Every structure is written in structure tokens, then in C-alpha cells.
Tab-separated table of N, CA and C in Angstrom:
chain	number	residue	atom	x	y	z
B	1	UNK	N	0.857	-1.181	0.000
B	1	UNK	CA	0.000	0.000	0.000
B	1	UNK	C	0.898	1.239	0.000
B	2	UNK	N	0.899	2.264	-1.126
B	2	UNK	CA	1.352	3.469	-1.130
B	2	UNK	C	1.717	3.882	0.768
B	3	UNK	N	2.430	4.709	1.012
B	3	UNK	CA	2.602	5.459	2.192
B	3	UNK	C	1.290	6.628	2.390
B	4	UNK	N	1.091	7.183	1.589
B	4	UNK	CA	0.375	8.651	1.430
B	4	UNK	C	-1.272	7.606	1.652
B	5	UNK	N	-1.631	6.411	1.349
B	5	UNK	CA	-3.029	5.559	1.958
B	5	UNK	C	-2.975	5.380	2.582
B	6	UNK	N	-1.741	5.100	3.194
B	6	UNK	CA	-1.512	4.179	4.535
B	6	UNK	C	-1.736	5.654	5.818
B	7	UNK	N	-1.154	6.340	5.369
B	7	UNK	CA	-1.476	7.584	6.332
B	7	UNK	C	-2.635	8.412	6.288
B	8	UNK	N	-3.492	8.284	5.469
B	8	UNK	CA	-4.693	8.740	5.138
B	8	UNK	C	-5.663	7.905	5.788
B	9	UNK	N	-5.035	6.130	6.009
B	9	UNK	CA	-6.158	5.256	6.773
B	9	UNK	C	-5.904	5.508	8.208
B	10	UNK	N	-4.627	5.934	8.720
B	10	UNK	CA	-4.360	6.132	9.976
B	10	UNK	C	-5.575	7.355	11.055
B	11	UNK	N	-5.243	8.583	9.526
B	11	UNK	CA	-6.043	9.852	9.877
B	11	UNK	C	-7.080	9.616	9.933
B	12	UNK	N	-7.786	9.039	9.241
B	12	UNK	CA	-9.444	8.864	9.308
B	12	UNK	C	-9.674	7.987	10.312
B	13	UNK	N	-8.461	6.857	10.996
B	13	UNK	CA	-8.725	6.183	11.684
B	13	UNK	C	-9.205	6.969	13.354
B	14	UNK	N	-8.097	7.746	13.575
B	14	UNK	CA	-8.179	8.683	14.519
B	14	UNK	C	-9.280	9.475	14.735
B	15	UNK	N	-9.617	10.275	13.542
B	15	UNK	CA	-10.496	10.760	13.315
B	15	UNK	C	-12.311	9.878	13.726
B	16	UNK	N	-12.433	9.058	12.934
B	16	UNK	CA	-13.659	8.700	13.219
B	16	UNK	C	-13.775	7.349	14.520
B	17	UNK	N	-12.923	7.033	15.010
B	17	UNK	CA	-12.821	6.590	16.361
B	17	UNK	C	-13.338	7.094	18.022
B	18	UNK	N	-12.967	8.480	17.549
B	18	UNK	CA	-13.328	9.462	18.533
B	18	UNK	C	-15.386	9.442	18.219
B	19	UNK	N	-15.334	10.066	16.809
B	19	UNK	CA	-17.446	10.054	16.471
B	19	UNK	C	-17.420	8.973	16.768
B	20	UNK	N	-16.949	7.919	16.362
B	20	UNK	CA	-18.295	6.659	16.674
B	20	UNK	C	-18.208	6.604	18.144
B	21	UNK	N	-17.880	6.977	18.625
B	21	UNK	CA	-17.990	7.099	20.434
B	21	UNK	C	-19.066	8.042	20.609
B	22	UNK	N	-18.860	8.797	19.903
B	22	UNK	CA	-20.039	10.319	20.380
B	22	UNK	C	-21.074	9.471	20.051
B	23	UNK	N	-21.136	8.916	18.715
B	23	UNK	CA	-22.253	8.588	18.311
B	23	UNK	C	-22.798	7.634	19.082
B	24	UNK	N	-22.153	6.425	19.533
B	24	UNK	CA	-23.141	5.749	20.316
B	24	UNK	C	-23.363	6.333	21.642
B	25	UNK	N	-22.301	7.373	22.435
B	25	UNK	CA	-23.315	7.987	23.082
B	25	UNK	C	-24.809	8.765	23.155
B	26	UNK	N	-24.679	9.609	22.043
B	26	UNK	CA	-25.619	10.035	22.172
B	26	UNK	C	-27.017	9.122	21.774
B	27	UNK	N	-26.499	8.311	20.529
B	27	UNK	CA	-27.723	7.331	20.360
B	27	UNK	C	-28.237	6.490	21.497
B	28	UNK	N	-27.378	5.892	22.540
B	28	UNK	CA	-27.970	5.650	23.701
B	28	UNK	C	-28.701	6.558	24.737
B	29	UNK	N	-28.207	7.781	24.931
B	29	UNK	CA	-28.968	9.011	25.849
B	29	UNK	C	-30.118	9.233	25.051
B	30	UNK	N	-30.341	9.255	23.720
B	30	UNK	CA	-31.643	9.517	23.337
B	30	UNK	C	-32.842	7.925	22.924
B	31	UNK	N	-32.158	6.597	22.980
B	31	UNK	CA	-33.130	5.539	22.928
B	31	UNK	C	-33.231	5.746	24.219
B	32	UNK	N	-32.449	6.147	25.492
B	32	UNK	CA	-33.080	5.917	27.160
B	32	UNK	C	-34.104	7.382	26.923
B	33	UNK	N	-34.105	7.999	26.569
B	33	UNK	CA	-35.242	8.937	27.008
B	33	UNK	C	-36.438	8.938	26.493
B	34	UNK	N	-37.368	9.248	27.428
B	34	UNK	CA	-39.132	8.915	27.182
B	34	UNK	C	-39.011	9.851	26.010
B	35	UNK	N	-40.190	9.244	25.298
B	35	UNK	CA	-40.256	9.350	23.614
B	35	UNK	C	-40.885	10.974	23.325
B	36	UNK	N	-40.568	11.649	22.833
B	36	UNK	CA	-41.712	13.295	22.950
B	36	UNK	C	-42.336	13.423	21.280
B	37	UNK	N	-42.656	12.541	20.888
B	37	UNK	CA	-43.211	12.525	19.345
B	37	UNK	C	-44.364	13.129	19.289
B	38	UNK	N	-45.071	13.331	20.266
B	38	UNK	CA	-46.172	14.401	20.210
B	38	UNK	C	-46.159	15.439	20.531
B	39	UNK	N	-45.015	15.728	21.638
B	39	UNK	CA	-44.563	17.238	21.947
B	39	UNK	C	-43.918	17.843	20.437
B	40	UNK	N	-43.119	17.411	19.800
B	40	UNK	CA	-42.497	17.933	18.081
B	40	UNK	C	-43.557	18.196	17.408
B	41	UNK	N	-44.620	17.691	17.276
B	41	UNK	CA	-45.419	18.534	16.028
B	41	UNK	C	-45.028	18.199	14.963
B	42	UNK	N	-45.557	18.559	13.613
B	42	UNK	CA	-45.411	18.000	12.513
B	42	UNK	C	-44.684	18.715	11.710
B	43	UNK	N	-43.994	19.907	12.154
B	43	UNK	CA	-42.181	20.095	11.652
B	43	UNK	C	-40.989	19.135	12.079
B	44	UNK	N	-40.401	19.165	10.737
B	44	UNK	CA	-38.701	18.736	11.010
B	44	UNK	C	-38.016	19.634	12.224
B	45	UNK	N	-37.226	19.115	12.602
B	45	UNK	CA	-36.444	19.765	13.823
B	45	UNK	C	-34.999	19.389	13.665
B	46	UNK	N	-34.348	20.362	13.719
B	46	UNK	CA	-32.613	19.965	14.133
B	46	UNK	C	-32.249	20.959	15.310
B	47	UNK	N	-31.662	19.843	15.977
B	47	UNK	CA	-30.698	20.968	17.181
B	47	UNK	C	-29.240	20.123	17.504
B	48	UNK	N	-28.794	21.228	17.460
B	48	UNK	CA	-27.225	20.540	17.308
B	48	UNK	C	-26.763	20.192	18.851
B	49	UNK	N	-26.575	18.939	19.065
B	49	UNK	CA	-26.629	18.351	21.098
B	49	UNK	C	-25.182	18.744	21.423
B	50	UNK	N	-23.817	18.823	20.309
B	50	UNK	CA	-22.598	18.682	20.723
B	50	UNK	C	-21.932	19.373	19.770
B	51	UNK	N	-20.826	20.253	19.728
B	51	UNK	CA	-19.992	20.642	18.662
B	51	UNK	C	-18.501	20.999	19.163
B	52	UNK	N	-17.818	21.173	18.460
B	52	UNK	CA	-16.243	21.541	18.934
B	52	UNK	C	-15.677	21.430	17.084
B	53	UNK	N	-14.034	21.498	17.848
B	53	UNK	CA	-13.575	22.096	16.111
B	53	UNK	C	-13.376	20.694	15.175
B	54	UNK	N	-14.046	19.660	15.953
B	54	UNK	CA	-13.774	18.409	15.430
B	54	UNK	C	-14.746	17.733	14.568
B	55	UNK	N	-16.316	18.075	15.577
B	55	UNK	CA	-17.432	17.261	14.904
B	55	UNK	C	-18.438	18.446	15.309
B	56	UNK	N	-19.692	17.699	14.553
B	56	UNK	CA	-20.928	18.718	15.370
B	56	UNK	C	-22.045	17.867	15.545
B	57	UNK	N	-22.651	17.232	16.258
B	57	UNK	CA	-23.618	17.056	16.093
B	57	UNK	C	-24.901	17.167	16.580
B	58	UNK	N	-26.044	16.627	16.203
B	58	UNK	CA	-27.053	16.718	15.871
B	58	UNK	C	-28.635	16.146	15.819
B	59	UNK	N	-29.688	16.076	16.782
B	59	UNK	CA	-30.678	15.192	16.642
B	59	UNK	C	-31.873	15.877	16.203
B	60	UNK	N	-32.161	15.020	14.641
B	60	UNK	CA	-32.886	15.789	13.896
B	60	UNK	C	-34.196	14.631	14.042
B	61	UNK	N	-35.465	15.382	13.618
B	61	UNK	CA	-36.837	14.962	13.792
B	61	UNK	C	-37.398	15.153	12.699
B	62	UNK	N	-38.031	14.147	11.496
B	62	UNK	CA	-38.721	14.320	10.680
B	62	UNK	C	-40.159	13.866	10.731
B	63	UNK	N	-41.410	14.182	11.421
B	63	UNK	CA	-42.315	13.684	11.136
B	63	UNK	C	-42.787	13.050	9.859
B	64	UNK	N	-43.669	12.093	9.975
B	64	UNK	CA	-44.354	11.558	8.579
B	64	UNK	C	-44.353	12.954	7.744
B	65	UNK	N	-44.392	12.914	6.597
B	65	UNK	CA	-44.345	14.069	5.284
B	65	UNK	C	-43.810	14.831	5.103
B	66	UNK	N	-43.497	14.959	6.392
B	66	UNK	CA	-42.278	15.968	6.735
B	66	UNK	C	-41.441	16.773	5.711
B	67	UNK	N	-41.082	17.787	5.473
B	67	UNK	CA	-39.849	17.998	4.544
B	67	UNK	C	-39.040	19.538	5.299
B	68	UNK	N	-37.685	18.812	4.465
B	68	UNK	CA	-36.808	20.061	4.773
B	68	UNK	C	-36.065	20.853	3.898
B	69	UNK	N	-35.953	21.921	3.295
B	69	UNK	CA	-35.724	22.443	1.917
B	69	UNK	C	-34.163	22.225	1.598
B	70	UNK	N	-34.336	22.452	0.638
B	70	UNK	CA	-32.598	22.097	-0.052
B	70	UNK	C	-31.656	22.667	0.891
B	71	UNK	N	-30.170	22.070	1.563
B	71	UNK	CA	-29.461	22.119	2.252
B	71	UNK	C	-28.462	21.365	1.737
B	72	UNK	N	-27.315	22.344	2.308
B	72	UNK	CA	-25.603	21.805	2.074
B	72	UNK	C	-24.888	21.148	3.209
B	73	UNK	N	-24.469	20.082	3.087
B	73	UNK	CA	-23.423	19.476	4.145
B	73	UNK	C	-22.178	19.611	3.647
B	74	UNK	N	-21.352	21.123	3.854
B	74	UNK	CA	-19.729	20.868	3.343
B	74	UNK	C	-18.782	19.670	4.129
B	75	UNK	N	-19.094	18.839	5.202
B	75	UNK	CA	-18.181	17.885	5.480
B	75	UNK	C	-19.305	16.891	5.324
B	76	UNK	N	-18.164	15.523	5.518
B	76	UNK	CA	-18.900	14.120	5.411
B	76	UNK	C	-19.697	13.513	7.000
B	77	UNK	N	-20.523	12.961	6.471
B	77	UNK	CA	-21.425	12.688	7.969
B	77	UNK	C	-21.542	11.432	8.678
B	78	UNK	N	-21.716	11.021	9.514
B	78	UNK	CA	-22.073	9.447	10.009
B	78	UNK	C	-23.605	9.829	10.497
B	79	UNK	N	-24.492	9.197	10.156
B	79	UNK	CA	-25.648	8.779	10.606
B	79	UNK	C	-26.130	7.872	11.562
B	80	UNK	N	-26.519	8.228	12.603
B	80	UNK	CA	-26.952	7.358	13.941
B	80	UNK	C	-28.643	6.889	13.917
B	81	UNK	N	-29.696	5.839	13.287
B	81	UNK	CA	-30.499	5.991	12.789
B	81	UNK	C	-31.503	5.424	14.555
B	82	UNK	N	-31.574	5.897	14.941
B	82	UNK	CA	-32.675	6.300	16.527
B	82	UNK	C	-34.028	5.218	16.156
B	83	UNK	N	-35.171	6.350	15.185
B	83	UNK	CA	-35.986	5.265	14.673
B	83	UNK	C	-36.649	5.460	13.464
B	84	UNK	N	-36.224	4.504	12.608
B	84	UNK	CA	-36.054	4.153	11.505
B	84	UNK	C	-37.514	4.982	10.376
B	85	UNK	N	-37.632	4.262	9.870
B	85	UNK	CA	-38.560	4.947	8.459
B	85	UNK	C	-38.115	4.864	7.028
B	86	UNK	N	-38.909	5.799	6.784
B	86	UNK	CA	-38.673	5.828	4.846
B	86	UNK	C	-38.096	7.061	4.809
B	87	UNK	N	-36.765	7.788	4.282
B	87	UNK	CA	-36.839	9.297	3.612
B	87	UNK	C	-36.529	9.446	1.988
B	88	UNK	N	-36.772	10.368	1.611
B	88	UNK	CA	-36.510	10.413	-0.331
B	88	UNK	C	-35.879	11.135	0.391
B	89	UNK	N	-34.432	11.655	-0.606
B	89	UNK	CA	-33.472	12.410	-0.747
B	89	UNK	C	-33.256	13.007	-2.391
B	90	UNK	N	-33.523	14.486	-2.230
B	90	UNK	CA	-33.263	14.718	-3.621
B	90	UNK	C	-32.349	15.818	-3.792
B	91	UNK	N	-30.850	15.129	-4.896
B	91	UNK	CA	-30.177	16.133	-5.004
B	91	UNK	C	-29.933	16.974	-5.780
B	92	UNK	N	-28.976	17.836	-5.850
B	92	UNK	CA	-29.462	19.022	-6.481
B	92	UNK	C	-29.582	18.985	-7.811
B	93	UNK	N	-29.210	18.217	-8.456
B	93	UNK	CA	-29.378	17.172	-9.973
B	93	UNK	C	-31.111	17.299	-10.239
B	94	UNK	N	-31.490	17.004	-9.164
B	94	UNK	CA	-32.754	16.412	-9.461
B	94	UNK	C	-33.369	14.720	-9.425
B	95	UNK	N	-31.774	14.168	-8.724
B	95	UNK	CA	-31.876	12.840	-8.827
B	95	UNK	C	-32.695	12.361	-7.619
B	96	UNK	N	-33.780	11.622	-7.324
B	96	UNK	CA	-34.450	11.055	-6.058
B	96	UNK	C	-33.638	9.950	-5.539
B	97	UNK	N	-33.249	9.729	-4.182
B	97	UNK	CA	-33.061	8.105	-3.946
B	97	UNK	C	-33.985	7.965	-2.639
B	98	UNK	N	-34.125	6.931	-2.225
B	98	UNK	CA	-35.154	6.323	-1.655
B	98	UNK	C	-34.791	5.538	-0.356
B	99	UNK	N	-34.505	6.500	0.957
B	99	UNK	CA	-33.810	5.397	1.966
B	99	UNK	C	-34.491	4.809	2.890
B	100	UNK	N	-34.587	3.254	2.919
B	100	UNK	CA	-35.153	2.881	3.964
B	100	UNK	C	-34.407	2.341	5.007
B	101	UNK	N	-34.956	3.200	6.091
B	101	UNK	CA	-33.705	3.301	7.617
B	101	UNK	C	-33.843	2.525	8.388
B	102	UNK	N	-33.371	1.686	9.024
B	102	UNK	CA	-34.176	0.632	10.264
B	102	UNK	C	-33.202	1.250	11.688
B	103	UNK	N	-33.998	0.893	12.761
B	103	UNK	CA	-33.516	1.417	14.197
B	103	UNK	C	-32.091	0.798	14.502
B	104	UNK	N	-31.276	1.701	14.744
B	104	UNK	CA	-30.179	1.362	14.971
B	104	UNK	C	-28.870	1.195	13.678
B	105	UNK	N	-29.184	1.506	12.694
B	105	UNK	CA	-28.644	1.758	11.225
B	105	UNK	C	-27.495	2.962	11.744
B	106	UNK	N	-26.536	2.379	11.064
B	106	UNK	CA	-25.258	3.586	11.202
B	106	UNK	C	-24.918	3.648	9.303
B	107	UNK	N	-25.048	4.855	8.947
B	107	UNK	CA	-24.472	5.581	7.956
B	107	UNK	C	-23.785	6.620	7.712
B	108	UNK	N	-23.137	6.539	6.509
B	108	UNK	CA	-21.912	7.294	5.818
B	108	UNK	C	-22.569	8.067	4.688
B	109	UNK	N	-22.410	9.600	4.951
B	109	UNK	CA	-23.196	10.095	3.957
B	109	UNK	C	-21.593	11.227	3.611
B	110	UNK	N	-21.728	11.667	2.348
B	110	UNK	CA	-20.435	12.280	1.921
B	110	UNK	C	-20.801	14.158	2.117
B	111	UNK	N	-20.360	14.676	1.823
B	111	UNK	CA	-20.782	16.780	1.623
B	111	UNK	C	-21.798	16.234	0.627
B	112	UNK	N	-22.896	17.212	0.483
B	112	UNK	CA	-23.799	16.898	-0.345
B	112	UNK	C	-25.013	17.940	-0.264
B	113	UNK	N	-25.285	18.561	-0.973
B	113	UNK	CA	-26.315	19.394	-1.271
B	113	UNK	C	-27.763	18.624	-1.306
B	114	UNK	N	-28.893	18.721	-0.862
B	114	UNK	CA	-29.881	17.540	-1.197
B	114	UNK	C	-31.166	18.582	-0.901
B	115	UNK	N	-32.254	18.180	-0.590
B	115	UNK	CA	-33.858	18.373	0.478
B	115	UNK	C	-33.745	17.110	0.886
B	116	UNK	N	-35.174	17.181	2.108
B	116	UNK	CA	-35.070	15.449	2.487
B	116	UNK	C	-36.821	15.564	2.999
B	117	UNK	N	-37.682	14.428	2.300
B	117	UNK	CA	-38.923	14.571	2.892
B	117	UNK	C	-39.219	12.770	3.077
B	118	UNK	N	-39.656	12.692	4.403
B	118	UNK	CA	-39.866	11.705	4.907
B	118	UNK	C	-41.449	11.144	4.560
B	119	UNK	N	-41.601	10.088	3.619
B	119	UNK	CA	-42.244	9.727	3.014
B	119	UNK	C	-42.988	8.692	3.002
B	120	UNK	N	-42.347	8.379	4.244
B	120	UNK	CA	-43.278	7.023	4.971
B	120	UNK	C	-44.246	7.064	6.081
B	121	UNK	N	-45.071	6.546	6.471
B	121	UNK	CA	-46.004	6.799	7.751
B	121	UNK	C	-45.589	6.878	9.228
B	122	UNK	N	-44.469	6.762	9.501
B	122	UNK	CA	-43.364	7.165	10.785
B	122	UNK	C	-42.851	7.979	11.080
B	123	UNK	N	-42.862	8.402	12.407
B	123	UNK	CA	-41.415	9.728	12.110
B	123	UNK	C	-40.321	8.532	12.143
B	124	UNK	N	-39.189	9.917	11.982
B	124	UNK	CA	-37.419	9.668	11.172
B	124	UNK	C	-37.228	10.054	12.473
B	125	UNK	N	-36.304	9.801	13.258
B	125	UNK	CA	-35.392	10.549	14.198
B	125	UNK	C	-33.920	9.856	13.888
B	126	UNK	N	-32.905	10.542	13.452
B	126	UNK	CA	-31.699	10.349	13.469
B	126	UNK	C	-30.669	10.845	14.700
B	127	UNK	N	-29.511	10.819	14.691
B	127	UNK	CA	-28.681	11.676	15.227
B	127	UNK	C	-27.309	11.971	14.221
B	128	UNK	N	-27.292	12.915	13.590
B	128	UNK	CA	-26.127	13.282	12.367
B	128	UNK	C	-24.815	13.430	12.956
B	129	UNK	N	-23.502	13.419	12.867
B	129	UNK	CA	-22.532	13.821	13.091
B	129	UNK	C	-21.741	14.190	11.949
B	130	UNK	N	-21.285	15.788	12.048
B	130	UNK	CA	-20.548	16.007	11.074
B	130	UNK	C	-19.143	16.034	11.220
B	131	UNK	N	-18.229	14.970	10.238
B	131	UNK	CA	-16.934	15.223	10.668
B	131	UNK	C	-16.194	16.451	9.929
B	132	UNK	N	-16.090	18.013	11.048
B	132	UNK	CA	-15.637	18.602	10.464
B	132	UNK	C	-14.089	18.892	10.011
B	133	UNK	N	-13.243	17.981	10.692
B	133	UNK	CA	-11.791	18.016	10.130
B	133	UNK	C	-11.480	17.046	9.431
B	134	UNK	N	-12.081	16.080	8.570
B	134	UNK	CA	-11.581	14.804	7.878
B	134	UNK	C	-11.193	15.755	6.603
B	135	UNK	N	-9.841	14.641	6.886
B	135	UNK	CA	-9.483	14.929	5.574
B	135	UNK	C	-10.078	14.711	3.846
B	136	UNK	N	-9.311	15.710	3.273
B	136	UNK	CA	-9.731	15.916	2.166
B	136	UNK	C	-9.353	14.969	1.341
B	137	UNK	N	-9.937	14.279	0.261
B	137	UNK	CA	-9.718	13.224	-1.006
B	137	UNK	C	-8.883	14.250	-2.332
């Protein structure tokens, strides 16, 4: 393996070692807490639970139909999926994709311009983490 991969797997290693810790913290502090799906209402919600110059994150709420207008993620994300559902994702192309999330789902989403409307009969609750110092490709 080149040197310049080998140190690029090191960095990211470091790097996302530290989130997936956040992440299953926080995904555990929020499966232990009593559920408030009727206190949210039938807006999307984001509030960012944690940030520093490293990561930021985030527990977002999509009710059924939910939608949230076109938005930019300049860094790459890990997804903590709380409880699951259907969301369409459409990017700025115009291209639709179609995600179906199940409870406890961890994903890798890249920078990405999109909307996101939750399209199934559930709410979405995630928890996002953005890694804001990973390195660049």
C-alpha cells in the first residue's frame, strides 16, 4: 500500500474513532429517554446536542411528510439511525433516492447538497454527526 493511503487510513482512523464514540453515546442518551413525538409537532427539527472544532452534532426529527428544503453538508457525515422509516433524498441534480432506515442503522453520507422529505407513515429521528476536520480526497 502506497505510504500517502496508509497515512490517510491512519487519519481517518483517529479521526472517526473518537465520532463513533459520540455517536453511540448520544444514540444511547436519546433511545433511554421517554419518547416526545407528540410534543415535536409535525415540523422537522434539528438541534445541534454537541460541537467543537472536530465534529458537530445533531438530533434531527422528521415527522411523517415531513420535509426540509434544499441544504448543504460541506463535510462528510455518520448517521446514527434512533428510529427508523422511509426518507426520499433529492439532489441538487434532481436525482431522487429512496432510503429505507431501520432502528439502529449507522451511515456514511459524503458533503452533499440535497432536500429530504420523509415519506413514509413514521417519524425519522436520526442523530447526524458532522466530521468537520476529515481529511480531504
Amino acid at each position: 500500500m502506497p505510504r500517502h493511503r496508509s497515512r490517510l487510513l491512519r487519519n481517518l482512523a483517529t479521526t472517526l474513532g473518537p465520532v463513533l464514540l459520540v455517536a453511540g453515546g448520544l444514540a444511547l442518551a436519546v433511545l433511554t429517554r421517554p419518547s416526545t413525538a407528540a410534543a415535536e409537532g409535525t415540523e422537522a427539527t434539528k438541534k445541534v446536542v454537541r460541537q467543537n472544532e472536530r465534529v458537530r452534532a445533531q438530533s434531527n426529527y422528521y415527522p411523517a411528510g415531513a420535509s426540509v428544503a434544499e441544504h448543504e453538508h460541506a463535510s462528510p457525515r455518520i448517521v446514527v439511525v434512533i428510529e427508523g422509516g422511509t426518507l426520499e433524498v433529492r439532489d441538487v441534480s434532481g436525482r431522487v433516492s429512496t432510503l429505507s432506515l431501520k432502528n439502529g442503522d449507522i451511515v456514511w453520507r459524503p458533503p452533499e447538497k440535497h432536500s429530504i422529505t420523509n415519506v413514509g407513515s413514521t417519524p425519522v429521528r436520526l442523530v447526524e454527526i458532522d466530521v468537520l476536520d476529515c481529511p480531504k480526497r
